[in-house]
Short mmCIF file of C-alpha atoms in Angstrom, two decimals:
data_model
loop_
_atom_site.label_atom_id
_atom_site.label_comp_id
_atom_site.label_asym_id
_atom_site.label_seq_id
_atom_site.Cartn_x
_atom_site.Cartn_y
_atom_site.Cartn_z
CA UNK I 250 -59.30 -40.13 23.31
CA UNK I 251 -57.37 -39.77 19.31
CA UNK I 252 -61.11 -39.79 17.24
CA UNK I 253 -61.11 -42.39 14.87
CA UNK I 254 -61.32 -41.04 11.24
CA UNK I 255 -62.95 -43.03 8.12
CA UNK I 256 -62.06 -42.63 4.69
CA UNK I 257 -64.37 -43.35 1.69
CA UNK I 258 -62.59 -44.53 -1.26
CA UNK I 259 -64.51 -43.53 -4.65
CA UNK I 260 -64.18 -44.49 -8.21
CA UNK I 261 -65.52 -45.82 -11.50
CA UNK I 262 -65.16 -49.04 -12.57
CA UNK I 263 -61.71 -50.15 -12.43
CA UNK I 264 -60.24 -47.23 -10.88
CA UNK I 265 -57.71 -48.21 -8.61
CA UNK I 266 -60.54 -47.91 -4.87
CA UNK I 267 -60.18 -50.93 -3.93
CA UNK I 268 -56.32 -51.38 -4.22
CA UNK I 269 -56.10 -48.12 -2.50
CA UNK I 270 -58.50 -49.51 0.18
CA UNK I 271 -56.33 -51.68 1.38
CA UNK I 272 -52.82 -50.01 0.61
CA UNK I 273 -54.35 -47.45 3.19
CA UNK I 274 -55.29 -50.54 5.16
CA UNK I 275 -52.06 -52.42 5.47
CA UNK I 276 -50.91 -48.79 6.39
CA UNK I 277 -52.01 -48.75 9.50
CA UNK I 278 -52.10 -52.18 10.84
CA UNK I 279 -50.15 -54.88 10.05
CA UNK I 280 -52.65 -57.94 11.01
CA UNK I 281 -56.21 -57.80 12.67
CA UNK I 282 -57.88 -56.11 9.42
CA UNK I 283 -61.57 -57.12 8.41
CA UNK I 284 -62.42 -57.06 4.89
CA UNK I 285 -65.92 -56.45 4.88
CA UNK I 286 -67.38 -57.90 2.03
CA UNK I 287 -71.13 -56.41 0.49
CA UNK I 288 -70.64 -59.14 -2.50
CA UNK I 289 -71.84 -62.70 -2.29
CA UNK I 290 -71.44 -64.35 -5.95
CA UNK I 291 -74.34 -65.05 -7.30
CA UNK I 292 -72.78 -65.97 -10.95
CA UNK I 293 -69.11 -67.30 -12.58
CA UNK I 294 -68.24 -64.05 -13.65
CA UNK I 295 -68.41 -62.05 -10.29
CA UNK I 296 -66.83 -64.98 -8.37
CA UNK I 297 -63.90 -65.08 -9.52
CA UNK I 298 -63.69 -61.81 -8.90
CA UNK I 299 -63.78 -61.79 -5.66
CA UNK I 300 -61.38 -64.68 -5.60
CA UNK I 301 -59.44 -62.38 -7.34
CA UNK I 302 -59.25 -60.00 -4.69
CA UNK I 303 -59.10 -62.21 -2.03
CA UNK I 304 -55.43 -63.27 -3.70
CA UNK I 305 -54.69 -59.43 -3.48
CA UNK I 306 -54.75 -59.15 -0.13
CA UNK I 307 -52.42 -60.47 2.01
CA UNK I 308 -51.56 -62.30 5.81
CA UNK I 309 -53.77 -60.42 8.68
CA UNK I 310 -56.52 -59.91 6.98
CA UNK I 311 -59.70 -61.90 7.27
CA UNK I 312 -63.28 -61.60 5.61
CA UNK I 313 -67.00 -61.09 6.66
CA UNK I 314 -69.36 -61.37 4.15
CA UNK I 315 -72.71 -59.26 4.48
CA UNK I 316 -74.61 -58.17 1.96
CA UNK I 317 -77.57 -56.41 3.87
CA UNK I 318 -76.64 -55.77 7.35
CA UNK I 319 -73.36 -53.73 7.60
CA UNK I 320 -73.70 -52.41 10.64
CA UNK I 321 -74.43 -54.93 13.01
CA UNK I 322 -71.08 -56.52 11.10
CA UNK I 323 -68.92 -53.41 11.85
CA UNK I 324 -70.15 -53.24 15.33
CA UNK I 325 -69.10 -56.93 15.52
CA UNK I 326 -65.87 -56.63 13.97
CA UNK I 327 -64.16 -53.47 15.93
CA UNK I 328 -63.81 -54.44 19.20
CA UNK I 329 -61.23 -56.44 17.55
CA UNK I 330 -60.56 -55.51 13.77
CA UNK I 331 -57.49 -52.41 14.26
CA UNK I 332 -59.74 -51.54 11.17
CA UNK I 333 -61.74 -52.61 8.56
CA UNK I 334 -62.89 -52.22 5.04
CA UNK I 335 -66.31 -52.65 4.18
CA UNK I 336 -66.50 -52.96 -0.69
CA UNK I 337 -68.08 -51.43 -1.42
CA UNK I 338 -71.47 -50.04 -0.42
CA UNK I 339 -72.73 -49.88 -4.27
CA UNK I 340 -73.12 -53.91 -4.27
CA UNK I 341 -75.12 -53.20 -1.10
CA UNK I 342 -77.67 -50.42 -1.53
CA UNK I 343 -78.15 -52.68 -5.09
CA UNK I 344 -78.45 -55.17 -2.26
CA UNK I 345 -81.21 -53.09 0.23
CA UNK I 346 -83.21 -53.05 -2.90
CA UNK I 347 -82.87 -56.44 -3.66
CA UNK I 348 -84.07 -57.40 -0.32
CA UNK I 349 -87.17 -54.65 -1.22
CA UNK I 350 -85.99 -51.51 0.37
CA UNK I 351 -87.17 -48.27 -1.30
CA UNK I 352 -85.22 -45.58 -1.19
CA UNK I 353 -86.10 -44.80 2.09
CA UNK I 354 -85.61 -47.84 3.60
CA UNK I 355 -82.56 -47.09 2.53
CA UNK I 356 -81.48 -43.86 3.51
CA UNK I 357 -83.01 -45.41 6.85
CA UNK I 358 -80.17 -47.94 6.38
CA UNK I 359 -77.42 -45.22 5.81
CA UNK I 360 -78.60 -44.49 8.96
CA UNK I 361 -77.85 -47.28 10.98
CA UNK I 362 -74.63 -47.51 8.86
CA UNK I 363 -73.29 -44.21 10.11
CA UNK I 364 -74.20 -44.63 13.24
CA UNK I 365 -71.92 -47.81 13.75
CA UNK I 366 -69.25 -45.65 12.84
CA UNK I 367 -69.88 -42.82 15.44
CA UNK I 368 -69.71 -45.97 17.94
CA UNK I 369 -66.68 -47.84 16.00
CA UNK I 370 -63.57 -47.89 18.20
CA UNK I 371 -61.45 -49.16 14.54
CA UNK I 372 -61.20 -46.64 11.44
CA UNK I 373 -63.58 -47.97 8.78
CA UNK I 374 -62.29 -47.85 5.26
CA UNK I 375 -65.50 -47.73 3.44
CA UNK I 376 -64.74 -48.72 -1.03
CA UNK I 377 -68.33 -47.44 -3.00
CA UNK I 378 -68.61 -46.57 -7.12
CA UNK I 379 -69.93 -43.07 -8.85
CA UNK I 380 -72.48 -44.51 -11.89
CA UNK I 381 -73.81 -40.65 -11.85
CA UNK I 382 -71.18 -40.04 -15.03
CA UNK I 383 -73.35 -41.17 -18.38
CA UNK I 384 -75.85 -41.07 -20.14
CA UNK I 385 -79.60 -41.20 -18.11
CA UNK I 386 -80.38 -45.07 -18.30
CA UNK I 387 -83.52 -45.48 -20.46
CA UNK I 388 -84.24 -48.15 -17.61
CA UNK I 389 -86.15 -46.36 -15.20
CA UNK I 390 -85.10 -49.21 -12.35
CA UNK I 391 -81.31 -48.48 -13.23
CA UNK I 392 -82.05 -44.43 -12.84
CA UNK I 393 -83.79 -45.65 -9.25
CA UNK I 394 -80.59 -47.44 -8.63
CA UNK I 395 -78.24 -44.41 -9.85
CA UNK I 396 -79.84 -41.59 -7.90
CA UNK I 397 -80.12 -44.02 -4.95
CA UNK I 398 -76.31 -44.99 -5.08
CA UNK I 399 -75.35 -41.03 -5.76
CA UNK I 400 -77.35 -40.50 -2.19
CA UNK I 401 -76.03 -43.11 -1.08
CA UNK I 402 -72.29 -41.62 -2.17
CA UNK I 403 -72.78 -37.48 -0.96
CA UNK I 404 -74.26 -38.71 2.54
CA UNK I 405 -71.49 -41.22 3.75
CA UNK I 406 -68.70 -38.44 2.00
CA UNK I 407 -69.94 -35.66 4.80
CA UNK I 408 -70.25 -38.16 8.03
CA UNK I 409 -67.07 -39.61 7.25
CA UNK I 410 -63.11 -37.23 7.60
CA UNK I 411 -61.63 -38.23 4.47
CA UNK I 412 -62.60 -38.34 0.85
CA UNK I 413 -60.25 -39.81 -1.82
CA UNK I 414 -61.92 -40.55 -5.55
CA UNK I 415 -60.07 -43.15 -7.22
CA UNK I 416 -59.02 -42.51 -11.61
CA UNK I 417 -57.07 -44.37 -13.17
CA UNK I 418 -55.35 -45.68 -10.18
CA UNK I 419 -54.17 -41.90 -9.10
CA UNK I 420 -55.67 -41.13 -5.92
CA UNK I 421 -56.97 -37.50 -5.84
CA UNK I 422 -57.90 -36.88 -2.12
CA UNK I 423 -61.11 -34.35 -2.05
CA UNK I 424 -62.29 -34.12 1.09
CA UNK I 425 -60.81 -32.15 3.35
CA UNK I 426 -59.85 -30.99 0.05
CA UNK I 427 -59.03 -26.84 -0.98
CA UNK I 428 -62.57 -25.03 -0.59
CA UNK I 429 -63.84 -25.51 2.71
CA UNK I 430 -67.33 -27.37 2.21
CA UNK A 12 -29.20 -36.92 -21.12
CA UNK A 13 -32.14 -35.72 -19.51
CA UNK A 14 -35.73 -38.65 -18.76
CA UNK A 15 -37.50 -38.15 -20.95
CA UNK A 16 -41.25 -37.63 -19.98
CA UNK A 17 -44.51 -38.92 -20.89
CA UNK A 18 -48.18 -37.95 -20.22
CA UNK A 19 -51.69 -39.35 -20.22
CA UNK A 20 -54.47 -37.76 -21.13
CA UNK A 21 -58.20 -39.23 -19.16
CA UNK A 22 -61.73 -37.73 -19.51
CA UNK A 23 -64.75 -38.41 -20.31
CA UNK A 24 -66.25 -38.13 -23.67
CA UNK A 25 -65.86 -34.35 -25.36
CA UNK A 26 -64.32 -32.74 -22.61
CA UNK A 27 -61.24 -31.97 -23.87
CA UNK A 28 -58.49 -34.16 -24.23
CA UNK A 29 -57.52 -34.84 -27.23
CA UNK A 30 -57.29 -31.15 -27.75
CA UNK A 31 -55.49 -30.66 -25.22
CA UNK A 32 -53.22 -32.73 -25.32
CA UNK A 33 -52.73 -31.77 -28.74
CA UNK A 34 -51.54 -27.64 -27.59
CA UNK A 35 -49.42 -29.88 -25.09
CA UNK A 36 -47.81 -30.99 -27.98
CA UNK A 37 -47.64 -27.40 -29.89
CA UNK A 38 -46.01 -26.03 -26.94
CA UNK A 39 -43.51 -28.79 -26.90
CA UNK A 40 -42.88 -28.56 -30.67
CA UNK A 41 -42.52 -26.64 -33.54
CA UNK A 42 -42.94 -28.82 -35.44
CA UNK A 43 -41.63 -33.62 -36.14
CA UNK A 44 -44.83 -33.34 -34.06
CA UNK A 45 -46.95 -36.50 -34.80
CA UNK A 46 -50.36 -37.81 -34.73
CA UNK A 47 -50.44 -41.64 -33.94
CA UNK A 48 -54.31 -42.77 -34.71
CA UNK A 49 -55.39 -45.47 -33.07
CA UNK A 50 -58.67 -45.04 -35.50
CA UNK A 51 -59.73 -47.18 -38.88
CA UNK A 52 -62.30 -44.80 -39.46
CA UNK A 53 -65.68 -47.65 -40.48
CA UNK A 54 -68.70 -45.64 -40.52
CA UNK A 55 -69.67 -42.10 -41.72
CA UNK A 56 -69.61 -40.50 -38.40
CA UNK A 57 -66.48 -42.05 -37.43
CA UNK A 58 -64.90 -40.50 -40.26
CA UNK A 59 -65.73 -37.00 -40.25
CA UNK A 60 -64.33 -37.38 -36.68
CA UNK A 61 -61.17 -38.74 -37.64
CA UNK A 62 -60.90 -35.69 -40.66
CA UNK A 63 -62.38 -32.55 -38.30
CA UNK A 64 -59.58 -33.56 -35.45
CA UNK A 65 -56.90 -33.49 -38.71
CA UNK A 66 -58.29 -30.50 -39.17
CA UNK A 67 -57.71 -29.12 -35.70
CA UNK A 68 -54.50 -29.49 -36.32
CA UNK A 69 -51.76 -26.86 -37.20
CA UNK A 70 -48.67 -27.48 -39.62
CA UNK A 71 -45.88 -29.06 -38.44
CA UNK A 72 -47.69 -32.36 -37.77
CA UNK A 73 -47.74 -35.97 -39.29
CA UNK A 74 -50.09 -38.42 -39.12
CA UNK A 75 -49.59 -42.59 -38.60
CA UNK A 76 -52.24 -44.75 -38.45
CA UNK A 77 -51.40 -47.93 -36.95
CA UNK A 78 -55.19 -49.72 -34.69
CA UNK A 79 -53.12 -52.41 -33.08
CA UNK A 80 -49.39 -52.19 -33.00
CA UNK A 81 -49.06 -49.49 -31.47
CA UNK A 82 -45.22 -49.56 -29.74
CA UNK A 83 -43.89 -50.70 -32.63
CA UNK A 84 -45.25 -47.01 -34.96
CA UNK A 85 -43.40 -45.55 -31.28
CA UNK A 86 -40.13 -46.97 -31.85
CA UNK A 87 -40.23 -46.58 -35.23
CA UNK A 88 -41.53 -42.55 -34.88
CA UNK A 89 -39.65 -41.69 -31.77
CA UNK A 90 -36.20 -41.68 -33.30
CA UNK A 91 -37.01 -38.47 -35.75
CA UNK A 92 -39.46 -36.88 -33.88
CA UNK A 93 -39.80 -33.96 -31.99
CA UNK A 94 -43.64 -35.62 -29.60
CA UNK A 95 -45.53 -38.04 -30.70
CA UNK A 96 -49.62 -38.09 -29.72
CA UNK A 97 -51.01 -41.30 -29.56
CA UNK A 98 -55.25 -41.27 -29.65
CA UNK A 99 -56.33 -42.78 -28.62
CA UNK A 100 -55.97 -46.45 -25.24
CA UNK A 101 -59.41 -46.61 -25.49
CA UNK A 102 -59.59 -47.38 -29.71
CA UNK A 103 -56.58 -49.47 -29.13
CA UNK A 104 -58.18 -51.60 -26.06
CA UNK A 105 -60.90 -52.19 -28.16
CA UNK A 106 -59.27 -52.77 -31.60
CA UNK A 107 -56.73 -56.01 -29.73
CA UNK A 108 -60.15 -57.00 -28.36
CA UNK A 109 -61.85 -57.14 -32.10
CA UNK A 110 -58.03 -59.12 -33.10
CA UNK A 111 -58.79 -61.08 -30.75
CA UNK A 112 -56.89 -60.32 -27.76
CA UNK A 113 -58.18 -61.60 -24.41
CA UNK A 114 -57.41 -59.41 -21.35
CA UNK A 115 -54.21 -61.08 -20.45
CA UNK A 116 -53.03 -60.40 -24.04
CA UNK A 117 -54.30 -56.65 -24.42
CA UNK A 118 -51.90 -56.90 -20.00
CA UNK A 119 -49.12 -58.02 -23.19
CA UNK A 120 -49.64 -55.61 -25.48
CA UNK A 121 -49.52 -52.62 -22.72
CA UNK A 122 -46.52 -54.37 -21.22
CA UNK A 123 -44.48 -54.12 -25.59
CA UNK A 124 -46.61 -50.12 -25.03
CA UNK A 125 -44.99 -49.50 -22.34
CA UNK A 126 -41.29 -51.44 -22.88
CA UNK A 127 -41.42 -48.34 -26.04
CA UNK A 128 -41.78 -45.97 -23.79
CA UNK A 129 -39.08 -46.55 -21.90
CA UNK A 130 -36.77 -46.97 -24.64
CA UNK A 131 -38.91 -43.37 -26.89
CA UNK A 132 -36.41 -40.84 -27.36
CA UNK A 133 -38.94 -37.89 -27.63
CA UNK A 134 -42.18 -37.31 -26.06
CA UNK A 135 -45.50 -39.47 -26.65
CA UNK A 136 -48.41 -38.05 -24.96
CA UNK A 137 -51.18 -40.55 -24.80
CA UNK A 138 -54.56 -39.80 -25.11
CA UNK A 139 -57.48 -42.44 -23.34
CA UNK A 140 -61.16 -41.96 -22.07
CA UNK A 141 -62.51 -42.55 -19.27
CA UNK A 142 -65.35 -45.25 -19.35
CA UNK A 143 -66.08 -46.83 -15.87
CA UNK A 144 -68.28 -44.30 -14.43
CA UNK A 145 -71.65 -44.31 -15.33
CA UNK A 146 -73.85 -47.64 -14.65
CA UNK A 147 -72.93 -51.31 -15.21
CA UNK A 148 -73.20 -52.37 -18.11
CA UNK A 149 -76.20 -54.52 -19.09
CA UNK A 150 -73.62 -56.37 -22.07
CA UNK A 151 -71.67 -58.74 -20.61
CA UNK A 152 -68.92 -57.70 -23.51
CA UNK A 153 -69.21 -54.29 -23.18
CA UNK A 154 -68.87 -54.73 -18.92
CA UNK A 155 -65.77 -56.67 -20.14
CA UNK A 156 -64.05 -54.34 -22.28
CA UNK A 157 -65.00 -51.80 -19.19
CA UNK A 158 -62.96 -54.08 -17.09
CA UNK A 159 -59.83 -53.55 -19.50
CA UNK A 160 -59.96 -50.64 -20.50
CA UNK A 161 -59.98 -49.47 -17.16
CA UNK A 162 -56.95 -51.71 -16.56
CA UNK A 163 -55.05 -50.10 -19.57
CA UNK A 164 -55.32 -46.57 -18.14
CA UNK A 165 -53.83 -47.95 -14.72
CA UNK A 166 -51.21 -49.37 -15.72
CA UNK A 167 -50.82 -46.21 -18.18
CA UNK A 168 -51.12 -44.10 -15.67
CA UNK A 169 -48.99 -45.81 -13.18
CA UNK A 170 -46.03 -45.26 -16.55
CA UNK A 171 -46.05 -41.88 -16.74
CA UNK A 172 -44.26 -39.08 -14.93
CA UNK A 173 -48.00 -36.75 -15.60
CA UNK A 174 -51.32 -37.99 -16.03
CA UNK A 175 -54.21 -34.83 -16.47
CA UNK A 176 -57.86 -35.54 -16.31
CA UNK A 177 -59.52 -33.25 -18.58
CA UNK A 178 -63.76 -31.75 -17.32
CA UNK A 179 -65.67 -30.09 -19.68
CA UNK A 180 -62.37 -28.46 -21.52
CA UNK A 181 -60.55 -28.47 -18.26
CA UNK A 182 -57.28 -30.17 -17.54
CA UNK A 183 -56.96 -30.90 -13.63
CA UNK A 184 -52.95 -31.85 -12.94
CA UNK A 185 -53.79 -35.61 -10.98
CA UNK A 186 -50.46 -36.58 -10.98
CA UNK A 187 -48.58 -35.28 -9.79
CA UNK A 188 -51.03 -34.64 -7.48
CA UNK A 189 -51.61 -33.94 -3.15
CA UNK A 190 -51.49 -37.22 -1.99
CA UNK A 191 -47.80 -39.86 -2.93
CA UNK A 192 -49.62 -43.13 -4.28
CA UNK L 25 -67.99 -0.88 -11.55
CA UNK L 26 -66.76 -5.10 -10.35
CA UNK L 27 -66.34 -7.72 -13.36
CA UNK L 28 -69.41 -9.68 -12.74
CA UNK L 29 -68.60 -13.33 -11.33
CA UNK L 30 -69.94 -16.00 -13.05
CA UNK L 31 -70.01 -19.90 -11.86
CA UNK L 32 -70.59 -23.44 -13.24
CA UNK L 33 -71.11 -25.92 -11.18
CA UNK L 34 -70.84 -29.70 -12.84
CA UNK L 35 -71.37 -33.07 -11.53
CA UNK L 36 -73.16 -36.71 -12.41
CA UNK L 37 -76.31 -37.13 -11.67
CA UNK L 38 -76.76 -37.34 -7.85
CA UNK L 39 -73.89 -35.15 -7.46
CA UNK L 40 -74.69 -32.81 -4.63
CA UNK L 41 -74.61 -29.64 -7.99
CA UNK L 42 -77.98 -28.24 -7.63
CA UNK L 43 -77.79 -27.87 -4.36
CA UNK L 44 -74.20 -26.62 -3.93
CA UNK L 45 -75.88 -23.87 -6.40
CA UNK L 46 -78.56 -22.87 -4.42
CA UNK L 47 -75.66 -22.95 -1.61
CA UNK L 48 -73.60 -20.54 -3.16
CA UNK L 49 -76.18 -18.27 -4.10
CA UNK L 50 -77.93 -18.22 -1.07
CA UNK L 51 -74.47 -17.08 0.21
CA UNK L 52 -74.72 -14.17 -2.46
CA UNK L 53 -77.87 -12.95 -1.56
CA UNK L 54 -81.15 -13.11 1.18
CA UNK L 55 -83.87 -12.29 -1.25
CA UNK L 56 -84.29 -11.41 -5.12
CA UNK L 57 -83.57 -14.40 -6.40
CA UNK L 58 -84.05 -16.18 -9.35
CA UNK L 59 -84.65 -19.94 -9.38
CA UNK L 60 -84.49 -20.78 -13.69
CA UNK L 61 -85.50 -23.61 -14.17
CA UNK L 62 -85.47 -25.54 -17.86
CA UNK L 63 -86.97 -28.31 -16.80
CA UNK L 64 -91.32 -28.21 -17.85
CA UNK L 65 -91.93 -31.29 -16.30
CA UNK L 66 -93.58 -34.12 -18.84
CA UNK L 67 -93.69 -37.36 -16.51
CA UNK L 68 -94.57 -38.18 -12.53
CA UNK L 69 -91.42 -38.87 -11.87
CA UNK L 70 -89.27 -35.74 -13.87
CA UNK L 71 -92.23 -33.38 -11.55
CA UNK L 72 -92.06 -35.14 -8.20
CA UNK L 73 -88.19 -34.37 -8.72
CA UNK L 74 -89.55 -30.60 -9.16
CA UNK L 75 -91.32 -30.16 -6.62
CA UNK L 76 -89.06 -31.87 -4.02
CA UNK L 77 -86.41 -29.46 -5.59
CA UNK L 78 -88.93 -26.40 -4.99
CA UNK L 79 -89.68 -27.59 -1.79
CA UNK L 80 -85.96 -26.99 -0.94
CA UNK L 81 -85.22 -24.15 -2.25
CA UNK L 82 -85.70 -21.55 1.15
CA UNK L 83 -87.24 -17.95 1.16
CA UNK L 84 -85.32 -15.21 -1.14
CA UNK L 85 -86.41 -17.06 -4.52
CA UNK L 86 -88.59 -17.04 -6.81
CA UNK L 87 -89.02 -19.58 -9.65
CA UNK L 88 -89.05 -18.90 -13.72
CA UNK L 89 -89.48 -21.71 -16.61
CA UNK L 90 -88.40 -21.66 -19.25
CA UNK L 91 -87.09 -24.58 -21.57
CA UNK L 92 -85.88 -22.92 -24.43
CA UNK L 93 -84.82 -19.20 -24.44
CA UNK L 94 -82.84 -18.71 -22.08
CA UNK L 95 -80.83 -16.22 -22.55
CA UNK L 96 -83.92 -14.10 -22.77
CA UNK L 97 -85.69 -15.12 -19.80
CA UNK L 98 -81.25 -13.95 -18.03
CA UNK L 99 -81.98 -11.02 -20.32
CA UNK L 100 -85.11 -10.67 -18.92
CA UNK L 101 -84.95 -11.44 -15.35
CA UNK L 102 -80.67 -9.04 -14.18
CA UNK L 103 -82.42 -6.31 -14.04
CA UNK L 104 -84.17 -7.06 -10.67
CA UNK L 105 -82.58 -9.96 -9.43
CA UNK L 106 -79.44 -10.30 -7.34
CA UNK L 107 -78.25 -13.83 -8.39
CA UNK L 108 -80.10 -16.15 -11.38
CA UNK L 109 -79.23 -19.67 -11.01
CA UNK L 110 -80.09 -21.73 -14.60
CA UNK L 111 -81.11 -25.58 -13.61
CA UNK L 112 -79.58 -27.15 -15.54
CA UNK L 113 -77.89 -27.10 -19.43
CA UNK L 114 -77.87 -31.19 -19.82
CA UNK L 115 -81.97 -30.49 -19.91
CA UNK L 116 -81.98 -27.16 -21.32
CA UNK L 117 -79.63 -28.96 -24.61
CA UNK L 118 -81.58 -31.91 -24.83
CA UNK L 119 -84.92 -29.03 -25.37
CA UNK L 120 -82.65 -27.12 -28.07
CA UNK L 121 -82.41 -31.25 -29.73
CA UNK L 122 -86.26 -31.89 -29.27
CA UNK L 123 -87.26 -28.26 -30.31
CA UNK L 124 -85.48 -29.68 -34.44
CA UNK L 125 -82.00 -28.27 -33.52
CA UNK L 126 -78.99 -30.07 -34.65
CA UNK L 127 -75.60 -29.40 -33.54
CA UNK L 128 -74.34 -25.80 -35.28
CA UNK L 129 -78.28 -24.72 -33.35
CA UNK L 130 -76.70 -25.59 -30.22
CA UNK L 131 -74.43 -24.39 -30.46
CA UNK L 132 -75.81 -20.71 -32.15
CA UNK L 133 -78.22 -20.72 -28.90
CA UNK L 134 -75.04 -20.69 -26.77
CA UNK L 135 -73.77 -18.52 -28.22
CA UNK L 136 -77.17 -16.05 -27.20
CA UNK L 137 -75.90 -18.49 -23.74
CA UNK L 138 -72.42 -16.32 -23.48
CA UNK L 139 -73.89 -13.09 -24.81
CA UNK L 140 -76.97 -12.60 -22.24
CA UNK L 141 -74.09 -14.16 -19.12
CA UNK L 142 -71.70 -11.37 -20.83
CA UNK L 143 -74.60 -8.45 -20.15
CA UNK L 144 -76.18 -9.67 -17.20
CA UNK L 145 -75.76 -6.85 -14.40
CA UNK L 146 -75.81 -10.09 -11.81
CA UNK L 147 -74.56 -12.73 -11.59
CA UNK L 148 -75.26 -16.37 -12.89
CA UNK L 149 -75.19 -19.76 -11.31
CA UNK L 150 -75.00 -22.73 -14.51
CA UNK L 151 -75.40 -25.93 -13.19
CA UNK L 152 -75.10 -28.83 -15.88
CA UNK L 153 -74.84 -32.76 -16.04
CA UNK L 154 -71.25 -34.54 -17.50
CA UNK L 155 -72.86 -37.08 -18.72
CA UNK L 156 -69.17 -38.70 -20.93
CA UNK L 157 -68.00 -40.92 -18.93
CA UNK L 158 -69.81 -44.22 -19.10
CA UNK L 159 -69.56 -46.66 -22.00
CA UNK L 160 -70.09 -45.58 -25.74
CA UNK L 161 -73.90 -45.35 -25.39
CA UNK L 162 -75.12 -48.14 -28.69
CA UNK L 163 -78.21 -45.34 -29.40
CA UNK L 164 -76.42 -43.82 -32.75
CA UNK L 165 -78.68 -40.49 -30.66
CA UNK L 166 -77.75 -40.94 -26.63
CA UNK L 167 -74.14 -40.79 -28.57
CA UNK L 168 -74.88 -37.84 -30.81
CA UNK L 169 -77.24 -35.63 -27.45
CA UNK L 170 -74.37 -37.09 -25.32
CA UNK L 171 -71.32 -35.45 -28.44
CA UNK L 172 -73.08 -32.45 -27.53
CA UNK L 173 -74.05 -31.88 -24.16
CA UNK L 174 -70.30 -32.93 -23.83
CA UNK L 175 -69.15 -29.74 -26.27
CA UNK L 176 -71.42 -26.54 -24.55
CA UNK L 177 -70.25 -27.51 -21.33
CA UNK L 178 -66.34 -27.48 -22.50
CA UNK L 179 -67.84 -23.77 -24.43
CA UNK L 180 -69.68 -22.22 -20.80
CA UNK L 181 -66.82 -23.36 -18.83
CA UNK L 182 -63.90 -21.65 -20.79
CA UNK L 183 -66.19 -18.94 -20.33
CA UNK L 184 -66.97 -18.50 -17.06
CA UNK L 185 -65.05 -16.87 -14.29
CA UNK L 186 -65.84 -20.66 -12.02
CA UNK L 187 -66.49 -23.80 -13.06
CA UNK L 188 -67.19 -26.23 -9.74
CA UNK L 189 -67.23 -30.37 -10.28
CA UNK L 190 -69.36 -31.48 -7.60
CA UNK L 191 -68.99 -36.24 -6.28
CA UNK L 192 -70.59 -37.12 -3.72
CA UNK L 193 -72.00 -33.85 -2.78
CA UNK L 194 -68.11 -32.41 -2.33
CA UNK L 195 -67.06 -29.39 -4.03
CA UNK L 196 -64.18 -29.37 -6.24
CA UNK L 197 -62.70 -25.98 -8.18
CA UNK L 198 -61.50 -26.85 -10.80
CA UNK L 199 -61.22 -23.02 -12.36
CA UNK L 200 -59.32 -21.20 -11.79
CA UNK L 201 -56.94 -24.72 -10.99
CA UNK L 202 -53.76 -26.06 -10.46
CA UNK L 203 -52.76 -25.33 -13.98
CA UNK L 204 -53.12 -22.26 -16.68
CA UNK L 205 -56.18 -23.80 -19.55
#
């Protein structure tokens, strides 16, 4: 049995990370592709973005919306799917905090996610935002969120087989990279 | 006839991107170098920065200020110039929004820019800011600007032959890169 | 006599840069490792982070707190130490501004730092934040800080032998890199 490989696609806002993740999935399989959206649109701006993304995906895709229990959704979906695309971990982190979890609660959820990746029968591509390269936010909640989102990215990056940073739509592979981490 | 090559230099604030772009132009030609500034200084802080940048450039350079119609400026300048440096696309995007364009209006301007690059008789080096790696701005206009600036970077990055990210003054080539985009 | 090599580790917030710097120092020496903290905790949030970092470091480390006169601390420590880790330059820059220095005052302090690196008898690993990849801050002081922090990173990056960018805990070497800067 070949080891299932998982991929993390990182990037800033509008860096082309979702598009690259989708293309990577399209290269893997013609059908049975699951788009696992962590976004539950709460305003018009978000809803438009969600619809635009859905239109961009071709046939062969089906969508699951799961804002919080991503590990359970992966467990359920992986038996039937050829590839799962989780979009995105930063919003998932935000949802966990909104549901009352603190840093250690989020880290426990990351444990569950990494366990689900370990037992997944199909490859999982995870998209996440890099949010820590601006100046320190004045808002204490924003600082906390930025810290936790960074920790989530670190833990998932360590667990997966491949990490890509998308910059201006150009994928840059950083794991496996030139340095042995 | 050799294909004219164009270069995009991306980077954060004070990442050395303008200096790298200038050095690249200086390596290409001794004279007939056009600095196409999209910045029209509106306060003292900006004016000081513009003057500092002008002092940094050596002889062989002449300056054109064009906040909006960059494609026309390239069309006019490329016949006489050996190289054109456009500094920068982020401010140009900001100027387009300020002049009342929405996202699709900006994208139409990008079409015109890419057409001008296609017919340019000399290489064009374009500088742009990467602004999408901080936390989501609370301000809705700032979010919109960040989105559009990211899309502009993606479209120009796809069109040019070479993309450099400048980090702490160190140029990192991401296109052509290790991965075939 | 072999040339002493210095390393700059850049990264966003929670990008794993301090951990990578510590591991690099641990790979260099078993003991006589100096942690030169530029952080003088002024609130509980900072104090917790400082203590967490201290717990993460193993034996063989001793800590010096020096918010401003980093060059003097390096001069004093390098005779006895096998490696010095300065964490971090961004906070040091912030401390210099807080102590009334302007941009040219900070640059004079960078001169002193680079001189101290030049005469250091042991390798120095310097950690710094990349803060210039978000949108332009509305606050004028934040803009100034971002500018100066970026310039400090550029000057130190030019002076050291190796520059690493840590992204989601993954070290990416950018100097020496594929392009000759």
